[in-house]
Coordinates of C-alpha atoms and ligand atoms in Angstrom, one line a residue:
X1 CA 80.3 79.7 96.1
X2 CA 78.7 82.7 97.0
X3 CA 81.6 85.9 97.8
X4 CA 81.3 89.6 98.8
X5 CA 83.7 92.4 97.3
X6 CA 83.9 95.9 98.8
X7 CA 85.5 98.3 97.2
X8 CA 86.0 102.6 97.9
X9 CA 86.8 104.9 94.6
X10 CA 86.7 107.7 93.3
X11 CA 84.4 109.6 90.8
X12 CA 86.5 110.9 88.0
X13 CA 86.6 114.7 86.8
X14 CA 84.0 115.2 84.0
X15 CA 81.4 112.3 84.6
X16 CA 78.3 113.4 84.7
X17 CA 75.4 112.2 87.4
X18 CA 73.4 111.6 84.6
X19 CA 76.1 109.3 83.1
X20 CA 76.5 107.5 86.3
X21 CA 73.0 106.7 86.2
X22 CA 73.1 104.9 82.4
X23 CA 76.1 103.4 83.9
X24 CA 74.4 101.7 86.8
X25 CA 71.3 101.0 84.4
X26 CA 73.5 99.0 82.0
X27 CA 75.0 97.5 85.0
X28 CA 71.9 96.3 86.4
X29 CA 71.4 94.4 83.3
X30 CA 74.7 92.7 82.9
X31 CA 75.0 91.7 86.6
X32 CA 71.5 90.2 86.4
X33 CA 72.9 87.8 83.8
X34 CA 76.1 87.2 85.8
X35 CA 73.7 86.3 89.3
X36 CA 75.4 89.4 90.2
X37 CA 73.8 91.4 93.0
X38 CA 74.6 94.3 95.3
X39 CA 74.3 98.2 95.7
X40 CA 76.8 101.3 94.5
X41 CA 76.5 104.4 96.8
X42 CA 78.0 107.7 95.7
X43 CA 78.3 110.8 98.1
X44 CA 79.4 113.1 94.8
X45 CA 82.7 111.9 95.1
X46 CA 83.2 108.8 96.4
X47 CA 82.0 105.3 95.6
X48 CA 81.3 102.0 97.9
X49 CA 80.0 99.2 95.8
X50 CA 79.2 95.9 96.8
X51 CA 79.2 93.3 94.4
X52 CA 77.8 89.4 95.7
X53 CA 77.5 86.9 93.4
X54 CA 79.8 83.3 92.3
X55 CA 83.3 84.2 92.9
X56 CA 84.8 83.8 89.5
X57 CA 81.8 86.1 87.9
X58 CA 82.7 88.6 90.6
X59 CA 86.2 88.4 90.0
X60 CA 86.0 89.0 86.3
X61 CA 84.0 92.1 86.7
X62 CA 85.7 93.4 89.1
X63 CA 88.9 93.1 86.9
X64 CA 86.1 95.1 83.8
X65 CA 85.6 97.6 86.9
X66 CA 89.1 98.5 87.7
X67 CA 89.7 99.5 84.3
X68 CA 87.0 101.8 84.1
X69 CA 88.2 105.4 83.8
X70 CA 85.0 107.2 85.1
X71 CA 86.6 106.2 88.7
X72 CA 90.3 106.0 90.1
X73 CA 91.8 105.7 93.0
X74 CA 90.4 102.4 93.5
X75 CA 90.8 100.1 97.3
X76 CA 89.3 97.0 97.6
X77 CA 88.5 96.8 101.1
X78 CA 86.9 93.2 101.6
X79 CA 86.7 90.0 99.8
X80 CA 84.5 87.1 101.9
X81 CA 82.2 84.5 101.4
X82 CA 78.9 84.2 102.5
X83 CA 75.4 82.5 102.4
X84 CA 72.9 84.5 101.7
X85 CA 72.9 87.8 100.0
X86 CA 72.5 90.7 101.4
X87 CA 71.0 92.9 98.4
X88 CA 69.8 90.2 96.4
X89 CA 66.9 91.9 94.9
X90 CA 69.3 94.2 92.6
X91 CA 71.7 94.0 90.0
X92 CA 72.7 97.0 90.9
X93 CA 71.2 100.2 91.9
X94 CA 72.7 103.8 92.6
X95 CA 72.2 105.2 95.6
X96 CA 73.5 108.6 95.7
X97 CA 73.6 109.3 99.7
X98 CA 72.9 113.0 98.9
X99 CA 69.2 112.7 97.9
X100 CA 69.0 111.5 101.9
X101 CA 68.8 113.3 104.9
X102 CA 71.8 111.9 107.0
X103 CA 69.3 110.6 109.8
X104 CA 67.7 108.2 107.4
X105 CA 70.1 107.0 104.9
X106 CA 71.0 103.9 106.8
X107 CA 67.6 103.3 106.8
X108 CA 67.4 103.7 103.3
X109 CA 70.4 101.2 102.9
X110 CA 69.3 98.2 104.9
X111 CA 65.9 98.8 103.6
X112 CA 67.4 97.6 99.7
X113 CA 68.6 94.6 102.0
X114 CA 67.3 91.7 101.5
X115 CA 68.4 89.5 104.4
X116 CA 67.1 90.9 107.5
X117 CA 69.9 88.1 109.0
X118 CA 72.8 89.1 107.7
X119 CA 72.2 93.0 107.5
X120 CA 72.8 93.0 111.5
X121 CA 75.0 96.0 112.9
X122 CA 77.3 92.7 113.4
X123 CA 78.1 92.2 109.6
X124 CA 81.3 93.9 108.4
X125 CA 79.8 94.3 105.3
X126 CA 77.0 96.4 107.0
X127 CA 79.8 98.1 108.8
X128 CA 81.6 99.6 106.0
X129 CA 78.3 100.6 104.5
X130 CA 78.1 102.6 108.1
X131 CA 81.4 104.0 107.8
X132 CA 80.6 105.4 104.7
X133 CA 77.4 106.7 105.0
X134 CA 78.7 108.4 108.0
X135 CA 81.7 110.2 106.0
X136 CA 84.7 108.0 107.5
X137 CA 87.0 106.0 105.9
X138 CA 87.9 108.6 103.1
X139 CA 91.3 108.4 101.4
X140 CA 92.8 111.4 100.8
X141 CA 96.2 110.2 99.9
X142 CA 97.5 110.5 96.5
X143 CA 95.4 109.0 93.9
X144 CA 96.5 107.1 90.8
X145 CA 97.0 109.9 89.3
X146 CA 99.3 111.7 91.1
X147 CA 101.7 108.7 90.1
X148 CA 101.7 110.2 86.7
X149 CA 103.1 113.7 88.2
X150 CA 106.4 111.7 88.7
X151 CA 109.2 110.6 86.2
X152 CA 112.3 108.5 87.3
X153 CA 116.1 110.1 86.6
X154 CA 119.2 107.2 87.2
X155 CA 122.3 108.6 88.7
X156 CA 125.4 106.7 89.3
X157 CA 126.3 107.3 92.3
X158 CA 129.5 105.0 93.2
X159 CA 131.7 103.8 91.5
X160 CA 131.8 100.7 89.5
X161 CA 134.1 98.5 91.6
X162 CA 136.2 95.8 89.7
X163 CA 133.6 93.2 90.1
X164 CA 135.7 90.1 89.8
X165 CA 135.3 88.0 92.7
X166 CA 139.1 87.5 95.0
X167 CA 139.5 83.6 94.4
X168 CA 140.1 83.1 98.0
X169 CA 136.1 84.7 98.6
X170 CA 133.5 81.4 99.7
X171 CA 130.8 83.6 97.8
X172 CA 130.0 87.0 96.0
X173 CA 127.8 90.0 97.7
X174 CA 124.8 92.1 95.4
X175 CA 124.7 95.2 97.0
X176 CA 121.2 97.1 96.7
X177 CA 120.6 101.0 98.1
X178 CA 118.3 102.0 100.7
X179 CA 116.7 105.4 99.4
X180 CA 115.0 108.2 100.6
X181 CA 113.5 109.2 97.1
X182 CA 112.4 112.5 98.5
X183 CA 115.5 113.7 99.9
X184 CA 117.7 111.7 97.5
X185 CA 120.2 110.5 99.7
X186 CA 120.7 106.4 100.1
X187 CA 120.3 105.6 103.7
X188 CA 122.3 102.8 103.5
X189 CA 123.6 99.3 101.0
X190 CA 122.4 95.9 101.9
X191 CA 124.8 93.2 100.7
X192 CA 123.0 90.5 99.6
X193 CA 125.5 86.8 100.0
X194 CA 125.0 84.9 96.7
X195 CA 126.4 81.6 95.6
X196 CA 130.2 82.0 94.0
X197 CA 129.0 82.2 90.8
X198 CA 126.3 84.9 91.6
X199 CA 123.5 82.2 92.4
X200 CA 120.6 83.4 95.0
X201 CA 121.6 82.5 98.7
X202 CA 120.0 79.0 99.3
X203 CA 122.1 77.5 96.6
X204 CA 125.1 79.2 98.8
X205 CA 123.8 78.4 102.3
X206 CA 122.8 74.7 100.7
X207 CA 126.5 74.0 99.7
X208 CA 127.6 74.2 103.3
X209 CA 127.9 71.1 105.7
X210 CA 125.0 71.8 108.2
X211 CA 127.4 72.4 111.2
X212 CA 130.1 74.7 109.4
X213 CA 126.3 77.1 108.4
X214 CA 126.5 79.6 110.8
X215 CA 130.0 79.7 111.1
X216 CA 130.4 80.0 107.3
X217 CA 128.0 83.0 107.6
X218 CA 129.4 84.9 109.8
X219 CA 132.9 84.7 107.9
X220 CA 131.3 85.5 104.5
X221 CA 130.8 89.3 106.2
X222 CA 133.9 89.7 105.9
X223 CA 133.8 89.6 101.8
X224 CA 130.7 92.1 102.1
X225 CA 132.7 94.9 104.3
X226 CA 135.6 94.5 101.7
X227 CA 133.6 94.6 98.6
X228 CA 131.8 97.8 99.8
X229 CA 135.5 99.8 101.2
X230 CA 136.2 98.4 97.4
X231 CA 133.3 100.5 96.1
X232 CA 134.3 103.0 98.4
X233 CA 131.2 103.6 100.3
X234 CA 132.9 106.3 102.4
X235 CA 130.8 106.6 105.7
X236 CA 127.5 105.7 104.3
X237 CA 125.7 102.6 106.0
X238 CA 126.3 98.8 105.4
X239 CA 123.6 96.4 106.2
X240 CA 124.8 92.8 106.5
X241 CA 122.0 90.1 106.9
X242 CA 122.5 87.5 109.2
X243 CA 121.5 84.5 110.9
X244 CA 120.8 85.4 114.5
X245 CA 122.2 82.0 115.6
X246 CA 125.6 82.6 113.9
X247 CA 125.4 85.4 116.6
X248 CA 124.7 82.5 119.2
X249 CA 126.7 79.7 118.3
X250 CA 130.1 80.9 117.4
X251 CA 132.3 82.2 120.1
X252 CA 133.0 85.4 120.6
X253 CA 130.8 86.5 117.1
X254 CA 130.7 89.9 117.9
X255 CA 134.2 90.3 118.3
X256 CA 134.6 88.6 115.0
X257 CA 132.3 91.0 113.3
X258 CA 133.9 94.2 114.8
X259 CA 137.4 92.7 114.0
X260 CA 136.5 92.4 110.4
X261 CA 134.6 95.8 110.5
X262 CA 137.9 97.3 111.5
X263 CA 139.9 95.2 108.9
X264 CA 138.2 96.9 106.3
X265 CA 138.7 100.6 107.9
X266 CA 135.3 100.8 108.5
X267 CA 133.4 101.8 111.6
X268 CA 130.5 100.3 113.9
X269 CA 128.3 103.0 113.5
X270 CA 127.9 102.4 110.3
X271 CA 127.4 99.2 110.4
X272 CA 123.4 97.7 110.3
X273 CA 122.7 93.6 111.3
X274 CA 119.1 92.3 109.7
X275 CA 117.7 89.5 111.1
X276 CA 114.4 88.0 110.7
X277 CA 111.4 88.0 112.8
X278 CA 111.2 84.0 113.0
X279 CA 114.8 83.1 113.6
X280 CA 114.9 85.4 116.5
X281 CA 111.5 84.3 118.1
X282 CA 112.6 80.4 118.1
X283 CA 115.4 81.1 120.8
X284 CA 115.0 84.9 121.8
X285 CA 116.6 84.8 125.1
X286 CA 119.7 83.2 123.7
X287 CA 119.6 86.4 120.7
X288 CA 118.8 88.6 123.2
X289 CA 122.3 88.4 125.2
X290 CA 124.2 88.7 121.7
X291 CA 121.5 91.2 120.6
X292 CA 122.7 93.5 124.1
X293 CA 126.3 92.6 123.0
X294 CA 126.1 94.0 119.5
X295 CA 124.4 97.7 121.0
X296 CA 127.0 97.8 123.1
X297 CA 129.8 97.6 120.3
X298 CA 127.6 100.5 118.3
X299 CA 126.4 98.1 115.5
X300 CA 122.4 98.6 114.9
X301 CA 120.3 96.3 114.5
X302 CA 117.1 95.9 111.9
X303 CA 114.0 93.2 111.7
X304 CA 114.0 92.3 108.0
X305 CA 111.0 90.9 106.4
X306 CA 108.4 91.9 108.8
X307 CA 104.9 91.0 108.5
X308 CA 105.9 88.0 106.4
X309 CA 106.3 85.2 109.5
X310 CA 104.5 84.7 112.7
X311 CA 106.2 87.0 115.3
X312 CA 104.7 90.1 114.4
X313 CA 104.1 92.6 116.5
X314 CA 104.6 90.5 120.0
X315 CA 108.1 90.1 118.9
X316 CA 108.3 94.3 119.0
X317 CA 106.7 94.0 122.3
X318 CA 110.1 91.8 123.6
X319 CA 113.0 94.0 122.5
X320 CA 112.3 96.8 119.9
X321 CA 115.6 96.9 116.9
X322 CA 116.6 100.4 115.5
X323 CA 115.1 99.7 112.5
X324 CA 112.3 97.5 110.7
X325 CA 111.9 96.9 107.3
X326 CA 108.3 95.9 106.5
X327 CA 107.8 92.5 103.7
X328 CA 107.1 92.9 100.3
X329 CA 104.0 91.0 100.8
X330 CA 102.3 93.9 102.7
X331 CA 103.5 96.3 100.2
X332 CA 102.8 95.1 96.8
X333 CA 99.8 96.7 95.3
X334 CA 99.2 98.8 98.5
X335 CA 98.2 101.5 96.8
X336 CA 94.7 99.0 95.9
X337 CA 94.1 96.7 98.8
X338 CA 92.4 98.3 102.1
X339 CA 93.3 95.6 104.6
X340 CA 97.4 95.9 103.5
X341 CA 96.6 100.1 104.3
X342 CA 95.2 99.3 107.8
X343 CA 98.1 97.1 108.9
X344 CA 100.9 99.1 107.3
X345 CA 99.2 101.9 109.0
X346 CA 99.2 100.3 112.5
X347 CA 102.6 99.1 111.9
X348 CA 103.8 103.1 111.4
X349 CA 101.8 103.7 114.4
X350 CA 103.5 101.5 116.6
X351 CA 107.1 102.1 115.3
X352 CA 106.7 105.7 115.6
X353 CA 105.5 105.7 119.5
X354 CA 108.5 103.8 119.8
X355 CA 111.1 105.5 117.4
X356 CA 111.9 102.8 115.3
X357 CA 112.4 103.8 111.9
X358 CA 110.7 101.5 109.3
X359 CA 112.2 100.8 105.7
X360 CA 109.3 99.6 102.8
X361 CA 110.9 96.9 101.3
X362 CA 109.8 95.0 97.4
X363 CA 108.8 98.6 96.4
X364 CA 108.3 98.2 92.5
X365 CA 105.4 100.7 91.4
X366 CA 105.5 104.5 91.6
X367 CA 102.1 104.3 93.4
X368 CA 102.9 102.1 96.0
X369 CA 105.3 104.7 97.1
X370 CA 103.6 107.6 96.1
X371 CA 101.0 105.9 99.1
X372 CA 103.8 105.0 101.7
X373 CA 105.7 108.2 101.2
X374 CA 101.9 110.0 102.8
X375 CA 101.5 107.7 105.3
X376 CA 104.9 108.2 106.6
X377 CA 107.3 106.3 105.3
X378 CA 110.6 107.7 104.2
X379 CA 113.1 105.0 103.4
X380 CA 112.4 102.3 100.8
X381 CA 114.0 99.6 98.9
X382 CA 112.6 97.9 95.5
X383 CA 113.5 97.4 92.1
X384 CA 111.2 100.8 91.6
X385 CA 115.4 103.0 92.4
X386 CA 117.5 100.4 92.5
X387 CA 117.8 96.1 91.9
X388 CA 120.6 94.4 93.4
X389 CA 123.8 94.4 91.6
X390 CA 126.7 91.7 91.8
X391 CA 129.5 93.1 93.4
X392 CA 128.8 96.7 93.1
X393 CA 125.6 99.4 93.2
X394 CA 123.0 100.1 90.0
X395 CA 122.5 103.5 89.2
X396 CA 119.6 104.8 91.7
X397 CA 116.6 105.8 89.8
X398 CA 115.4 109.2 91.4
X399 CA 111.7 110.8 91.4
X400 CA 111.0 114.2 90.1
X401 CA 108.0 115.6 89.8
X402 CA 106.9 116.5 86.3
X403 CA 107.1 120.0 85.3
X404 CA 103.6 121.1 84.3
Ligands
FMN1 C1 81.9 102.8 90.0 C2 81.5 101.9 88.9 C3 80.8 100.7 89.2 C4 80.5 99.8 88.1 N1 79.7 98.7 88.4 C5 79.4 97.9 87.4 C6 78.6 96.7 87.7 O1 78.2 96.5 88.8 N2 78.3 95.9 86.7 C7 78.7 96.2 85.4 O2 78.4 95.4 84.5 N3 79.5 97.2 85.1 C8 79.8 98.1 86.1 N4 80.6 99.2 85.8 C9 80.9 99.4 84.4 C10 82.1 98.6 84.0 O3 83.3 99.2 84.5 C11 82.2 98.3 82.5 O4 82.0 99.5 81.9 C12 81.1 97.4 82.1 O5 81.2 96.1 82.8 C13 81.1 97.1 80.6 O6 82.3 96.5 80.3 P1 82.7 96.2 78.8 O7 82.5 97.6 78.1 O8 84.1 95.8 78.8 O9 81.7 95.2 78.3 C14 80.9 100.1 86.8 C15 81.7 101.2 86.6 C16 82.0 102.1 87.6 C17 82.8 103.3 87.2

């Protein structure tokens, strides 16, 4: 099967042009053995390479590639299949876009082409070529190395709560801290349900007859709000998830959550449902009425898991929650992947026309939030400050820049 790999980087201090261009020699020679073909442009500090060739062979060099330390700051911008190549007469050549005269370096490209089909101003591939030649689609955002500027610091921060479950509570609560890293302040504590003997949630939700579910799950908030007064959260903010049909099907649910917000001495304001994108597409106009009810009683409201179901941004386009906490899925390895940087972009876009502020959830690398934190981002959850603790709140791990 014949796949397609573009990638952007970056040229790393102290590599030398001629360097680059043994590099690329050797390169020619080992791709030709591997049926590996394409083209490496450099503009003196960038790179686009495009590597063609059988998948797994392009896969295993490209892992050899990424290790490289005469680049950084690598994005893979494309992986696709195709059926012919597109610069099959290489192994590999250098083309460093500054021997060119702007005018005639797309020339220059398509002339290494060698399938006048597929190098139409149609083909992606040919587009990000464009893009590149053209000076667009730079990344100035930190580079991998910037993630070695910053060290983590834990700091306790509440305190540890007698975590022994009461024996009337149906289940237990891990509570984990929404930061912002920069400011160091936690924005707010999800509780997390888990089974009674601090097993994940399905083993909870799957003990419960079907028809007692959403009744059962409205009731278990009330063990979350008095496990967090326990903890003594003061007036920071609670997130509670929740099914948005509990909201539906029991009677007067609102009233029961603002009665057990009050039983605990907390307040509405500080309270925060989450809800996810899919249960509230499959009967939104039921949601919406208890979604209006719960504004009016001061609670807000958050879209968890965004990006990971098949609402997306039409949902956003129907009612538009305080807050929206964007899936793990989009944010692993961000810091890498060029199509997960586009959406994550657009999705910042959006939510900042219309106010809503967005939390990066699954956060576990000092890069991926070294990227989110300059594209905009500000609150973030992820085993990177803080994993989910039973019954009470880990130590949050703060960043601080290293002193040079
Ligand atoms: C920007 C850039 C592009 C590269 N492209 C290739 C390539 O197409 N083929 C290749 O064999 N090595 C390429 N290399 C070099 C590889 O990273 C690596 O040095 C080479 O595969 C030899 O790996 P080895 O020393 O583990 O055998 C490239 C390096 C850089 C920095």
């Amino acid at each position: 099967m014949l796949s397609t790999l573009i990638y952007r980087s970056r040229l790393s201090p102290g590599v030398t042009l001629p360097g680059l261009y043994q590099l690329a020699d050797k390169a020619r020679v080992n791709n030709a053995s591997l049926e590996i073909t394409g083209i490496l442009l450099f503009d003196g500090d960038y790179f686009l390479q495009i590597l063609e060739g059988p998948l797994s062979a392009v896969n295993t060099l490209f892992e050899h590639i990424c290790e490289d330390p005469r680049h950084y700051h690598i994005v893979q911008l494309m992986r696709d299949y195709a059926s012919a190549r597109r610069f099959g007469n290489l192994g590999m050549e250098l083309l460093d876009l500054r021997d060119h005269a702007q005018e005639t370096v797309m020339q220059t490209v398509l002339q290494h082409g060698t399938s006048k089909y597929q190098l139409s101003y149609d083909d992606r591939v040919l587009k990000f070529i464009e893009t590149f030649v053209t000076g667009g689609g730079r990344d100035d955002r930190p580079a991998n190395d910037d993630a070695r500027q910053w060290h983590l610091v834990s700091e306790a921060r509440f305190q540890t709560a007698d975590d022994t479950p009461s024996d009337s509570a149906p289940c237990q609560f891990a509570f984990q801290p929404i930061v912002e890293p920069l400011k160091r302040t936690i924005s707010s504590l999800e509780a997390l349900i888990r089974s009674p003997s601090g097993g994940p949630a399905q083993d909870y939700f799957a003990s419960l007859p079907p028809e007692k579910l959403y009744e059962a799950d409205l009731q278990s908030k009330y063990w979350a709000l008095k496990q967090a007064k326990k903890m003594g959260i003061g007036r920071n903010k609670i997130s509670l998830n929740l099914l948005p049909m509990s909201l539906v099907v029991v009677p007067d649910a609102v009233d029961i959550l603002l009665d057990q917000i009050a039983r605990n001495g907390l307040i509405p304001d500080q309270v925060i449902v989450e809800v996810t994108e899919d249960e509230v597409i499959s009967r939104f106009d039921e949601f919406e009425r208890a979604m209006r009810q719960l504004r009016c009683s001061g609670i807000s409201l958050a879209i968890d898991d965004f990006g990971a179901g098949f609402a997306g941004l039409s949902l956003l386009s129907r009612f538009q929650p305080d807050k929206l906490k964007i899936d793990r899925s989009l944010i692993t390895d961000i810091h890498h992947d060029g199509p997960k940087q586009a959406i994550v972009q657009a999705i910042i876009t959006c939510c900042s026309a219309m106010e809503i502020g967005i939390v990066a959830e699954g956060v576990e690398k000092i890069e991926e939030w070294r990227w989110l934190e300059a594209a905009g981002i500000q609150r973030f959850q992820g085993y990177l400050f803080a994993r989910p603790k039973l019954g009470g709140i880990a130590p949050v791990a703060w960043p601080y820049r290293r002193e040079s």
